[in-house]
Tab-separated table of C-alpha atoms and ligand atoms in Angstrom:
chain	number	residue	atom	x	y	z
A	5	MET	CA	-2.475	3.187	-22.865
A	6	LEU	CA	-4.046	6.025	-20.853
A	7	MET	CA	-2.049	9.188	-20.225
A	8	LYS	CA	-1.093	9.063	-16.544
A	9	LYS	CA	-0.490	11.992	-14.241
A	10	TYR	CA	3.137	12.167	-13.153
A	11	ASP	CA	3.690	12.456	-9.412
A	12	LEU	CA	7.205	11.949	-8.087
A	13	LEU	CA	6.008	11.337	-4.524
A	14	SER	CA	3.167	8.925	-5.232
A	15	ASN	CA	3.708	5.233	-4.425
A	16	LYS	CA	1.785	4.196	-7.544
A	17	ALA	CA	3.903	3.217	-10.544
A	18	GLU	CA	1.369	4.795	-12.920
A	19	ASN	CA	2.280	8.140	-11.321
A	20	PHE	CA	5.941	8.018	-10.298
A	21	MET	CA	6.853	6.016	-13.413
A	22	ALA	CA	4.183	7.403	-15.766
A	23	ASN	CA	5.504	6.235	-19.128
A	24	ASN	CA	4.263	9.371	-20.902
A	25	GLU	CA	6.471	11.410	-18.506
A	26	ILE	CA	9.504	9.274	-19.445
A	27	GLU	CA	8.737	9.955	-23.119
A	28	LYS	CA	8.262	13.685	-22.519
A	29	ASN	CA	11.549	13.891	-20.605
A	30	LEU	CA	13.296	11.903	-23.324
A	31	SER	CA	12.190	14.262	-26.053
A	32	THR	CA	13.345	17.269	-23.957
A	33	ALA	CA	16.707	15.554	-23.371
A	34	LEU	CA	17.042	14.765	-27.074
A	35	SER	CA	16.635	18.384	-28.123
A	36	LEU	CA	18.985	19.586	-25.344
A	37	SER	CA	21.573	17.007	-26.443
A	38	LYS	CA	22.217	19.106	-29.549
A	39	ASN	CA	22.754	22.332	-27.605
A	40	GLU	CA	26.481	22.482	-26.871
A	41	ALA	CA	26.244	25.564	-24.618
A	42	TYR	CA	23.663	23.804	-22.415
A	43	LEU	CA	25.760	20.622	-22.288
A	44	LYS	CA	28.818	22.593	-21.172
A	45	GLU	CA	26.779	24.011	-18.279
A	46	VAL	CA	25.686	20.500	-17.321
A	47	ILE	CA	29.322	19.371	-17.426
A	48	GLU	CA	30.249	22.189	-15.047
A	49	LYS	CA	27.453	21.089	-12.724
A	50	ALA	CA	28.661	17.476	-12.994
A	51	ARG	CA	32.137	18.566	-11.829
A	52	GLN	CA	30.627	19.680	-8.519
A	53	ALA	CA	29.783	16.009	-7.860
A	54	LYS	CA	26.340	16.738	-6.458
A	55	GLY	CA	24.481	14.675	-9.058
A	56	LEU	CA	22.436	15.505	-12.153
A	57	SER	CA	18.717	15.505	-12.901
A	58	PRO	CA	17.349	12.742	-15.181
A	59	ILE	CA	16.975	15.217	-18.071
A	60	GLU	CA	20.469	16.680	-17.644
A	61	ALA	CA	22.073	13.243	-17.496
A	62	THR	CA	20.113	11.873	-20.451
A	63	SER	CA	20.958	14.913	-22.570
A	64	LEU	CA	24.638	14.071	-21.957
A	65	LEU	CA	23.969	10.433	-22.818
A	66	LEU	CA	22.379	11.363	-26.140
A	67	SER	CA	25.005	13.981	-27.017
A	68	ASN	CA	27.669	13.341	-29.586
A	69	PHE	CA	30.293	16.018	-28.973
A	70	GLU	CA	33.760	14.553	-28.585
A	71	MET	CA	34.828	17.017	-25.866
A	72	ILE	CA	31.677	16.418	-23.838
A	73	ASN	CA	32.186	12.652	-24.054
A	74	GLN	CA	35.795	13.003	-22.876
A	75	SER	CA	34.731	15.183	-19.934
A	76	ILE	CA	32.100	12.634	-18.891
A	77	LEU	CA	34.725	9.887	-18.636
A	78	GLU	CA	37.166	12.092	-16.691
A	79	ILE	CA	34.558	13.373	-14.230
A	80	ALA	CA	33.205	9.875	-13.549
A	81	GLN	CA	36.691	8.678	-12.649
A	82	THR	CA	37.276	11.597	-10.277
A	83	ILE	CA	33.921	11.176	-8.552
A	84	LYS	CA	34.501	7.453	-7.990
A	85	GLU	CA	37.867	8.219	-6.352
A	86	ASP	CA	36.426	11.084	-4.272
A	87	TYR	CA	33.504	9.098	-2.933
A	88	TYR	CA	34.806	5.559	-2.601
A	89	GLY	CA	38.586	5.758	-3.072
A	90	ASN	CA	40.167	2.978	-5.136
A	91	ARG	CA	38.572	0.024	-3.400
A	92	ILE	CA	36.419	-2.502	-5.253
A	93	VAL	CA	34.096	-4.709	-3.225
A	94	LEU	CA	33.849	-8.385	-4.180
A	95	PHE	CA	30.869	-10.725	-3.937
A	96	ALA	CA	29.546	-14.004	-5.340
A	97	PRO	CA	26.051	-14.930	-6.515
A	98	LEU	CA	24.541	-18.075	-4.992
A	99	TYR	CA	21.766	-19.710	-7.013
A	100	LEU	CA	19.499	-21.600	-4.602
A	101	SER	CA	16.771	-22.770	-6.961
A	102	ASN	CA	15.844	-22.424	-10.619
A	103	TYR	CA	12.199	-23.435	-10.240
A	104	CYS	CA	10.169	-20.623	-11.745
A	105	VAL	CA	6.533	-20.061	-12.700
A	106	ASN	CA	7.190	-16.941	-14.776
A	107	SER	CA	7.502	-16.716	-18.519
A	108	CYS	CA	10.186	-14.038	-19.022
A	109	THR	CA	11.090	-14.440	-22.704
A	110	TYR	CA	14.784	-13.571	-22.152
A	111	CYS	CA	15.414	-15.900	-19.185
A	112	PRO	CA	16.106	-19.644	-19.478
A	113	TYR	CA	14.292	-20.262	-16.151
A	114	HIS	CA	10.941	-19.543	-17.873
A	115	ILE	CA	8.235	-22.095	-17.128
A	116	SER	CA	8.024	-23.485	-20.664
A	117	ASN	CA	11.708	-24.406	-20.774
A	118	LYS	CA	11.337	-28.152	-20.400
A	119	THR	CA	14.941	-28.981	-21.323
A	120	MET	CA	16.495	-27.303	-18.294
A	121	PRO	CA	16.692	-29.605	-15.252
A	122	ARG	CA	15.040	-27.965	-12.228
A	123	LYS	CA	17.021	-27.992	-9.013
A	124	LYS	CA	16.518	-26.622	-5.549
A	125	MET	CA	19.210	-27.022	-2.941
A	126	THR	CA	18.522	-28.621	0.409
A	127	GLN	CA	19.910	-26.908	3.533
A	128	THR	CA	22.685	-29.523	3.618
A	129	GLU	CA	23.614	-28.714	0.022
A	130	ILE	CA	23.552	-24.986	0.789
A	131	LYS	CA	26.034	-25.608	3.616
A	132	GLN	CA	28.299	-27.475	1.190
A	133	GLU	CA	28.142	-24.536	-1.240
A	134	ILE	CA	28.965	-22.092	1.549
A	135	TYR	CA	32.012	-24.120	2.580
A	136	ALA	CA	33.246	-23.946	-1.018
A	137	LEU	CA	32.648	-20.168	-1.158
A	138	LEU	CA	34.339	-19.631	2.207
A	139	GLU	CA	37.364	-21.615	1.111
A	140	MET	CA	37.672	-19.273	-1.876
A	141	GLY	CA	37.609	-16.286	0.516
A	142	HIS	CA	34.121	-14.880	-0.106
A	143	LYS	CA	32.324	-12.963	2.663
A	144	ARG	CA	29.417	-11.395	0.769
A	145	LEU	CA	26.736	-13.163	-1.268
A	146	ALA	CA	23.834	-12.309	-3.519
A	147	LEU	CA	21.120	-14.984	-3.269
A	148	GLU	CA	19.345	-15.730	-6.542
A	149	LEU	CA	16.128	-17.697	-7.023
A	150	GLY	CA	13.396	-18.136	-9.580
A	151	GLU	CA	9.868	-17.219	-8.496
A	152	ASP	CA	7.800	-20.208	-7.437
A	153	PRO	CA	5.428	-20.029	-4.467
A	154	VAL	CA	5.427	-23.835	-4.077
A	155	HIS	CA	9.138	-24.657	-4.467
A	156	ASN	CA	10.644	-21.356	-3.335
A	157	PRO	CA	8.269	-19.871	-0.723
A	158	ILE	CA	9.542	-17.067	1.491
A	159	SER	CA	10.003	-19.631	4.307
A	160	TYR	CA	12.609	-21.425	2.137
A	161	VAL	CA	14.456	-18.165	1.501
A	162	LEU	CA	14.429	-17.305	5.220
A	163	GLU	CA	15.569	-20.783	6.262
A	164	SER	CA	18.418	-20.618	3.743
A	165	ILE	CA	19.543	-17.212	5.044
A	166	GLU	CA	19.528	-18.569	8.592
A	167	THR	CA	21.575	-21.583	7.489
A	168	ILE	CA	24.116	-19.341	5.771
A	169	TYR	CA	24.527	-16.935	8.694
A	170	SER	CA	24.793	-19.815	11.173
A	171	ILE	CA	27.885	-21.329	9.533
A	172	ILE	CA	31.138	-20.637	11.317
A	173	HIS	CA	33.838	-22.560	9.522
A	174	SER	CA	37.592	-22.711	9.890
A	175	SER	CA	37.836	-20.630	6.704
A	176	GLY	CA	35.568	-17.859	7.968
A	177	GLU	CA	31.935	-16.836	7.725
A	178	ILE	CA	29.553	-15.115	5.345
A	179	ARG	CA	29.019	-11.651	6.781
A	180	ARG	CA	26.490	-10.151	4.410
A	181	VAL	CA	23.704	-11.825	2.431
A	182	ASN	CA	22.083	-9.669	-0.237
A	183	VAL	CA	18.916	-11.041	-1.762
A	184	ASN	CA	17.623	-10.937	-5.341
A	185	ILE	CA	14.150	-12.462	-5.301
A	186	ALA	CA	11.030	-11.570	-7.217
A	187	ALA	CA	8.813	-8.679	-6.151
A	188	THR	CA	6.901	-9.634	-3.018
A	189	SER	CA	4.637	-8.209	-0.304
A	190	ALA	CA	5.578	-5.610	2.351
A	191	GLU	CA	5.054	-8.383	4.958
A	192	ASN	CA	7.635	-10.598	3.259
A	193	TYR	CA	10.061	-7.677	2.978
A	194	LYS	CA	9.635	-7.184	6.727
A	195	LEU	CA	10.588	-10.854	7.209
A	196	LEU	CA	13.707	-10.349	5.065
A	197	GLN	CA	14.611	-7.324	7.139
A	198	GLN	CA	14.209	-9.375	10.342
A	199	ALA	CA	16.445	-12.044	8.778
A	200	GLU	CA	19.116	-9.311	8.580
A	201	ILE	CA	19.716	-9.310	4.868
A	202	GLY	CA	22.010	-6.663	3.414
A	203	THR	CA	20.591	-5.163	0.225
A	204	TYR	CA	17.339	-6.211	-1.420
A	205	ILE	CA	18.040	-6.247	-5.149
A	206	LEU	CA	15.420	-6.339	-7.877
A	207	PHE	CA	15.996	-5.527	-11.527
A	208	GLN	CA	13.220	-3.678	-13.264
A	209	GLU	CA	14.177	-5.466	-16.532
A	210	THR	CA	12.537	-2.645	-18.539
A	211	TYR	CA	10.716	0.515	-17.504
A	212	ASN	CA	8.612	0.501	-20.681
A	213	GLN	CA	5.260	-0.913	-19.633
A	214	LYS	CA	4.168	-2.061	-23.075
A	215	ASN	CA	7.409	-3.902	-23.725
A	216	TYR	CA	7.475	-5.214	-20.140
A	217	GLU	CA	4.084	-6.840	-20.730
A	218	LEU	CA	5.290	-8.432	-23.980
A	219	LEU	CA	8.453	-9.759	-22.310
A	220	HIS	CA	6.507	-11.143	-19.321
A	221	PRO	CA	3.360	-12.587	-20.885
A	222	ARG	CA	2.236	-14.789	-17.971
A	223	GLY	CA	2.916	-15.448	-14.290
A	224	PRO	CA	3.090	-13.144	-11.252
A	225	LYS	CA	5.918	-11.108	-12.763
A	226	SER	CA	3.648	-9.988	-15.634
A	227	ASP	CA	2.140	-7.276	-13.391
A	228	TYR	CA	4.157	-4.153	-14.278
A	229	ALA	CA	2.780	-2.028	-11.438
A	230	TYR	CA	3.389	-4.685	-8.742
A	231	HIS	CA	6.958	-5.162	-9.980
A	232	THR	CA	7.709	-1.433	-10.323
A	233	GLU	CA	6.296	-0.628	-6.867
A	234	ALA	CA	8.379	-3.381	-5.187
A	235	MET	CA	10.982	-0.998	-3.754
A	236	ASP	CA	8.256	1.172	-2.235
A	237	ARG	CA	6.903	-1.910	-0.445
A	238	ALA	CA	10.429	-3.023	0.511
A	239	ILE	CA	11.204	0.325	2.140
A	240	THR	CA	7.776	0.465	3.796
A	241	GLY	CA	8.447	-3.072	5.068
A	242	GLY	CA	11.620	-1.824	6.759
A	243	LEU	CA	14.399	-2.610	4.288
A	244	GLU	CA	16.709	0.362	4.098
A	245	ASP	CA	19.135	-0.734	1.396
A	246	VAL	CA	17.599	-1.416	-1.991
A	247	GLY	CA	19.369	-2.132	-5.281
A	248	LEU	CA	17.999	-1.162	-8.708
A	249	GLY	CA	18.930	-2.272	-12.221
A	250	VAL	CA	17.573	-2.803	-15.710
A	251	LEU	CA	18.473	-5.595	-18.089
A	252	PHE	CA	20.097	-3.612	-20.892
A	253	GLY	CA	19.220	-5.010	-24.285
A	254	LEU	CA	15.480	-5.412	-23.707
A	255	HIS	CA	14.457	-1.875	-24.669
A	256	ASN	CA	15.903	1.399	-25.925
A	257	TYR	CA	18.844	2.262	-23.653
A	258	ALA	CA	18.052	5.976	-23.269
A	259	TYR	CA	14.541	5.098	-22.140
A	260	GLU	CA	15.917	2.680	-19.525
A	261	PHE	CA	18.498	5.202	-18.357
A	262	MET	CA	15.834	7.876	-17.911
A	263	GLY	CA	13.609	5.348	-16.095
A	264	LEU	CA	16.421	4.328	-13.726
A	265	LEU	CA	17.188	7.921	-12.793
A	266	MET	CA	13.498	8.780	-12.338
A	267	HIS	CA	13.043	5.700	-10.148
A	268	SER	CA	16.078	6.653	-8.021
A	269	LEU	CA	14.809	10.209	-7.627
A	270	HIS	CA	11.363	8.938	-6.643
A	271	LEU	CA	12.823	6.754	-3.857
A	272	GLU	CA	15.155	9.456	-2.623
A	273	LYS	CA	12.553	12.212	-2.525
A	274	THR	CA	9.751	10.036	-1.147
A	275	TYR	CA	11.629	8.045	1.494
A	276	GLY	CA	14.985	9.814	1.890
A	277	ILE	CA	16.594	6.581	0.639
A	278	GLY	CA	17.991	6.444	-2.877
A	279	PRO	CA	19.331	3.207	-4.368
A	280	HIS	CA	22.108	1.666	-2.264
A	281	THR	CA	23.301	0.055	-5.488
A	282	ILE	CA	22.534	0.058	-9.198
A	283	SER	CA	23.426	-2.995	-11.300
A	284	VAL	CA	24.069	-2.811	-15.015
A	285	PRO	CA	23.378	-6.297	-16.407
A	286	ARG	CA	23.348	-6.724	-20.195
A	287	LEU	CA	21.370	-9.478	-21.884
A	288	CYS	CA	23.531	-12.604	-22.426
A	289	PRO	CA	23.151	-15.826	-24.391
A	290	ALA	CA	21.622	-18.626	-22.314
A	291	ASP	CA	19.925	-22.015	-22.742
A	292	GLY	CA	17.315	-21.498	-25.496
A	293	ILE	CA	17.801	-17.696	-25.454
A	294	ASP	CA	19.044	-16.188	-28.701
A	295	VAL	CA	20.211	-12.642	-27.986
A	296	ASN	CA	19.906	-11.843	-31.694
A	297	SER	CA	16.142	-12.065	-31.399
A	298	PHE	CA	16.250	-8.950	-29.174
A	299	SER	CA	16.756	-5.792	-31.188
A	300	ASN	CA	18.112	-3.425	-28.517
A	301	ALA	CA	21.648	-4.760	-28.035
A	302	LEU	CA	23.810	-2.181	-26.285
A	303	PRO	CA	27.271	-1.566	-27.807
A	304	ASP	CA	30.267	-1.410	-25.437
A	305	ASP	CA	30.976	2.314	-25.871
A	306	ILE	CA	27.407	3.321	-24.948
A	307	PHE	CA	27.394	0.792	-22.109
A	308	LEU	CA	30.523	2.405	-20.657
A	309	LYS	CA	29.091	5.889	-21.145
A	310	ILE	CA	25.994	4.800	-19.200
A	311	ILE	CA	28.177	3.561	-16.335
A	312	ALA	CA	30.096	6.844	-16.259
A	313	LEU	CA	26.870	8.852	-16.305
A	314	LEU	CA	25.303	6.790	-13.524
A	315	ARG	CA	28.377	7.504	-11.414
A	316	ILE	CA	28.055	11.233	-12.169
A	317	SER	CA	24.271	11.410	-11.759
A	318	ILE	CA	24.055	9.514	-8.459
A	319	PRO	CA	27.532	9.851	-6.922
A	320	TYR	CA	26.598	8.105	-3.664
A	321	THR	CA	25.269	4.867	-5.178
A	322	GLY	CA	27.239	1.613	-5.402
A	323	LEU	CA	27.586	0.462	-9.020
A	324	ILE	CA	27.713	-3.280	-9.685
A	325	ILE	CA	28.995	-5.185	-12.703
A	326	SER	CA	28.805	-8.990	-12.923
A	327	THR	CA	30.614	-11.760	-14.784
A	328	ARG	CA	28.106	-11.322	-17.627
A	329	GLU	CA	30.826	-8.991	-18.941
A	330	LYS	CA	34.231	-9.883	-20.376
A	331	SER	CA	37.333	-8.907	-18.413
A	332	LEU	CA	38.269	-6.088	-20.810
A	333	VAL	CA	34.884	-4.389	-20.493
A	334	ARG	CA	35.024	-4.872	-16.704
A	335	GLU	CA	38.485	-3.307	-16.636
A	336	LYS	CA	37.270	-0.169	-18.427
A	337	ALA	CA	34.063	-0.050	-16.368
A	338	LEU	CA	36.044	-0.155	-13.116
A	339	SER	CA	37.857	3.048	-13.904
A	340	LEU	CA	34.563	4.782	-14.762
A	341	GLY	CA	32.856	4.265	-11.460
A	342	ILE	CA	32.009	0.633	-10.774
A	343	SER	CA	32.397	-0.053	-7.052
A	344	GLN	CA	31.388	-3.731	-6.716
A	345	ILE	CA	32.053	-6.777	-8.862
A	346	SER	CA	31.338	-10.484	-8.664
A	347	GLY	CA	34.247	-12.892	-8.957
A	348	GLY	CA	34.766	-16.629	-9.330
A	349	SER	CA	31.007	-16.810	-9.986
A	350	LYS	CA	28.788	-19.735	-10.943
A	351	THR	CA	25.292	-19.080	-12.221
A	352	THR	CA	24.210	-22.712	-11.851
A	353	VAL	CA	22.273	-24.089	-8.886
A	354	GLY	CA	24.870	-25.852	-6.732
A	355	GLY	CA	27.593	-24.769	-9.155
A	356	TYR	CA	30.348	-24.213	-6.573
A	357	SER	CA	30.451	-27.782	-5.277
A	358	VAL	CA	27.204	-29.729	-5.201
A	359	TYR	CA	26.341	-30.633	-8.784
A	360	SER	CA	28.810	-31.918	-11.313
A	361	ASN	CA	27.347	-30.715	-14.623
A	362	PRO	CA	28.646	-27.172	-14.727
A	363	LYS	CA	26.196	-25.669	-17.209
A	364	ASP	CA	22.906	-27.512	-17.100
A	365	THR	CA	21.078	-25.026	-14.860
A	366	ALA	CA	23.022	-21.851	-15.726
A	367	GLN	CA	20.941	-18.690	-15.762
A	368	PHE	CA	23.229	-17.080	-18.294
A	369	ASP	CA	26.615	-17.773	-19.852
A	370	ILE	CA	29.472	-16.240	-17.885
A	371	SER	CA	31.972	-14.141	-19.856
A	372	ASP	CA	34.570	-13.770	-17.121
A	373	ASN	CA	35.494	-17.256	-15.921
A	374	ARG	CA	38.536	-16.377	-13.816
A	375	THR	CA	38.912	-17.645	-10.256
A	376	LEU	CA	38.485	-15.293	-7.311
A	377	ASP	CA	42.249	-15.341	-6.752
A	378	GLU	CA	42.857	-14.330	-10.373
A	379	ILE	CA	40.321	-11.503	-10.008
A	380	VAL	CA	41.989	-10.262	-6.812
A	381	TYR	CA	45.392	-10.299	-8.552
A	382	TRP	CA	44.030	-8.508	-11.624
A	383	LEU	CA	42.346	-5.798	-9.522
A	384	MET	CA	45.589	-5.070	-7.697
A	385	LYS	CA	47.583	-5.008	-10.948
A	386	ASN	CA	45.151	-2.336	-12.160
A	387	GLY	CA	45.628	-0.150	-9.082
A	388	HIS	CA	42.456	-1.118	-7.166
A	389	ILE	CA	42.220	-2.421	-3.607
A	390	PRO	CA	40.116	-5.621	-3.619
A	391	SER	CA	37.798	-5.371	-0.633
A	392	PHE	CA	35.796	-7.996	1.248
A	393	CYS	CA	34.350	-5.367	3.548
A	394	THR	CA	30.859	-5.890	4.984
A	395	SER	CA	31.171	-3.291	7.701
A	396	CYS	CA	28.399	-0.774	6.916
A	397	TYR	CA	25.679	-3.289	7.677
A	398	GLY	CA	27.195	-4.363	11.015
A	399	LYS	CA	27.786	-0.738	12.028
A	400	HIS	CA	24.230	0.282	11.059
A	401	ARG	CA	25.457	2.583	8.328
A	402	GLN	CA	22.366	1.919	6.236
A	403	GLY	CA	19.586	3.686	4.386
A	404	GLU	CA	19.388	7.409	5.087
A	405	ASP	CA	22.411	7.342	7.438
A	406	PHE	CA	24.554	5.689	4.768
A	407	MET	CA	23.380	8.256	2.186
A	408	LYS	CA	24.346	11.142	4.483
A	409	ILE	CA	27.823	9.757	5.160
A	410	CYS	CA	28.326	8.980	1.497
A	411	LYS	CA	27.029	12.295	0.168
A	412	SER	CA	29.416	14.156	2.460
A	413	LYS	CA	32.247	12.032	0.988
A	414	GLN	CA	33.051	10.524	4.375
A	415	ILE	CA	32.443	6.937	3.317
A	416	SER	CA	35.956	6.429	1.931
A	417	GLN	CA	37.287	7.089	5.450
A	418	PHE	CA	35.694	3.768	6.308
A	419	CYS	CA	35.990	2.032	2.930
A	420	THR	CA	39.745	2.364	2.477
A	421	PRO	CA	40.893	1.059	5.898
A	422	ASN	CA	38.270	-1.704	5.809
A	423	ALA	CA	39.461	-2.672	2.344
A	424	LEU	CA	43.050	-2.844	3.607
A	425	LEU	CA	42.043	-4.997	6.580
A	426	THR	CA	39.961	-7.438	4.552
A	427	LEU	CA	42.620	-7.624	1.850
A	428	GLN	CA	45.162	-8.536	4.527
A	429	GLU	CA	42.726	-11.184	5.799
A	430	TYR	CA	42.380	-12.546	2.240
A	431	LEU	CA	46.151	-12.622	1.740
A	432	ASN	CA	46.684	-14.412	5.070
A	433	ASN	CA	44.072	-17.103	4.514
A	434	TYR	CA	43.200	-17.649	0.870
A	435	ALA	CA	45.652	-16.126	-1.608
A	436	SER	CA	48.093	-17.887	-3.922
A	437	LYS	CA	51.771	-17.004	-3.453
A	438	GLU	CA	51.781	-14.651	-6.442
A	439	THR	CA	48.699	-12.792	-5.216
A	440	LYS	CA	50.075	-12.602	-1.688
A	441	ASP	CA	53.365	-11.075	-2.844
A	442	LEU	CA	51.590	-8.460	-4.938
A	443	GLY	CA	49.115	-7.783	-2.120
A	444	ILE	CA	51.828	-7.149	0.462
A	445	GLU	CA	53.393	-4.565	-1.877
A	446	LEU	CA	50.024	-2.920	-2.463
A	447	LEU	CA	49.269	-2.723	1.269
A	448	LYS	CA	52.636	-1.018	1.855
A	449	LYS	CA	51.959	1.498	-0.923
A	450	GLU	CA	48.441	2.246	0.297
A	451	LEU	CA	49.620	2.745	3.886
A	452	GLN	CA	52.189	5.268	2.670
A	453	LYS	CA	49.309	7.419	1.389
A	454	ILE	CA	47.877	7.666	4.923
A	455	SER	CA	49.437	9.674	7.750
A	456	GLY	CA	49.187	10.618	11.439
A	457	VAL	CA	46.968	8.975	14.052
A	458	ARG	CA	44.783	7.410	11.385
A	459	LYS	CA	47.755	5.487	10.008
A	460	THR	CA	48.711	4.282	13.495
A	461	ILE	CA	45.173	3.051	14.187
A	462	ILE	CA	45.060	1.163	10.896
A	463	GLU	CA	48.498	-0.367	11.499
A	464	ASN	CA	47.413	-1.482	14.975
A	465	ARG	CA	44.322	-3.150	13.595
A	466	LEU	CA	46.391	-4.879	10.903
A	467	LYS	CA	48.734	-6.133	13.612
A	468	HIS	CA	45.764	-7.331	15.674
A	469	LEU	CA	44.419	-9.159	12.602
A	470	ASN	CA	47.741	-10.856	11.946
A	471	GLN	CA	47.977	-11.981	15.586
A	472	THR	CA	44.380	-13.057	16.216
A	473	GLY	CA	42.830	-13.597	12.779
A	474	ASN	CA	40.062	-11.115	13.678
A	475	VAL	CA	39.122	-8.079	11.614
A	476	VAL	CA	38.059	-5.091	13.699
A	477	PHE	CA	36.159	-2.971	11.210
A	478	PHE	CA	36.006	0.812	11.046
B	514	LIG	N1	13.391	-14.313	-9.969
B	514	LIG	C1	13.840	-13.030	-9.504
B	514	LIG	C2	13.227	-11.952	-10.370
B	514	LIG	O1	12.419	-12.290	-11.202
B	514	LIG	O2	13.495	-10.774	-10.172
B	514	LIG	C3	15.330	-13.044	-9.455
B	514	LIG	C4	15.951	-12.727	-10.702
B	514	LIG	S1	17.000	-13.643	-11.652
B	514	LIG	C5	17.587	-14.978	-10.723
B	514	LIG	C6	18.238	-12.419	-11.727
B	514	LIG	C7	18.259	-11.541	-12.960
B	514	LIG	O3	18.913	-12.191	-14.011
B	514	LIG	C8	16.944	-11.124	-13.578
B	514	LIG	O4	16.343	-10.074	-12.883
B	514	LIG	C9	17.345	-10.735	-14.987
B	514	LIG	O5	17.554	-9.353	-15.126
B	514	LIG	C10	18.671	-11.460	-15.191
B	514	LIG	N2	18.633	-12.320	-16.379
B	514	LIG	C11	17.667	-13.170	-16.762
B	514	LIG	N3	17.960	-13.713	-17.953
B	514	LIG	C12	19.137	-13.191	-18.346
B	514	LIG	C13	19.958	-13.333	-19.510
B	514	LIG	N4	19.633	-14.135	-20.517
B	514	LIG	N5	21.089	-12.607	-19.587
B	514	LIG	C14	21.458	-11.789	-18.575
B	514	LIG	N6	20.743	-11.624	-17.467
B	514	LIG	C15	19.579	-12.304	-17.341
C-alpha cells in the first residue's frame, strides 16, 4: 500500500484516515504508555473534561499502571454525570429487510448465505411491527437493513420512514427514527434528511484498509474509501447528526480506537460536527458465523476501558451499547459513560410481531433478552433514570448547535427533566405494577434534587402530562 499524506481537513479517506498515520500515532502512543509522568499529566487534563487527543487517549488505553486505570474509571463516571446526568435513553432496532448483496465475512446477511431465509417487510407489516413496539412503550427506533439496490432501494427506506412517522396509535407514536443503512450518495443522504431522520448511523467495521478489504471481498461495501467517506457525504448532504462505531473483534482494538478518535476529530474540525453518537458493538455468534475464527476478540476489561476512554476523550458524544452484550457487562458499561441502550430488542426481520420463527433471520444472537419493562426496572434499581426523550430533534438542537450546548454542559438541563417526563409517561401507559411503584419513588427522589422555579415548571409539566397524556418537552 502506498504511503498516504495525512490531512485532517481533507474529505478523502486516504488523507484523513491515512493508515500509515494511524500506525505512526499508535507507535507514539505505545511508547508514551510506558511513561508514568506523561500519563499523570494526561489524567490531569482528562479531569478538566475537555477531551483528549487520539494519541493521549490511546496512550492511556495501552498503559498498564493500576492507579492510572483506576483514575480512568472514576473520571469517566464523573464526566457522564456532569454532561448527561443519570439518564439513560432507550431505543429499539427495527430490521426491515435482510436482503443483502455484500459479502461481509462476519455477518450472516452475506450474499452466499443460502440457508438464511430472506425477508423484506411490506408497509402493512411495518405498521404491525410499530404497533407492537408502541405497545411496549418505545418512542425511538434504529432502522436496520442489508444493502441491496433491488430489494432495498432508497425509495423503500423513505417509504418505510414515512409509514412509521404517519402512525398515530392509541399507545403513542414513534418520535425519532435513526437510520443504519449502508454508505450511500450525498443525494440519498439529502433525501434522508428531508425525511426527517434523527441520526444517520454507519459502523466503520474496521479502520484498517487491508483487513477491511479481506473482510469485505465483494459487493459495494468492499470499497474502503467510499465507506470511510460516508459521513463526509452525509454531512455535505445536510445530515447534522451522524453516529460512528467499529465492530470490535475484527482488528486490533488499539488500532480501531485510534481510528475512531481520528475520524471524530476529522469530522469536528472539518465540519464543526463531531459524532452525535458512537456505538461499541462487539462481534457476536450468528448463523454460520464462528467468532472463534476471528483472532481479535476483545476481553471485557479492555472493552470497558475503551468505553470509559471514549467518554473521557469525547465528552459530548452519546455512547450506545446494544443487546449484543450481557446484562452484567451493560451494567458496568452504564456507570462508565454509556448514555443510550437498546431494550426488548429483536434482531430478526419482523421479530416483534410479524414472523413466528424467532431466530431464522437474526443478524446476531442477542445476549440480553429481557423485556423493555424489565430493562426499565433494572435501570431504576441501578440509580439511572430511563428516558424515552426525543426532544433535541424536535427542538432543532442538532449538529453544531447540539455540540455547543453539550460542550458547555447545558444539555443535562434538558435531559433530566425530559427523562422525568417521559418516564412518567412510560409509567402511566406501559409499565407493570412493580415497575410503576419503583418509578414513582424514583421520580419523587429525583424531584427532591431540583429546586426553585425549575422544580415548579417541571412539576407543572408532569401535572399537565397526567391530566392530558401530552408530554411538553424542554
Ligand atoms: N447494511 C448496513 C451496513 O452495511 O452498514 C447496515 C448494517 S447492519 C444491519 C448493522 C451492523 O451490524 C453492521 O454494521 C455490523 O457492524 C453489525 N454486525 C454484523 N454482523 C455482526 C455480528 N456477527 N455480530 C455483531 N454485530 C454484527
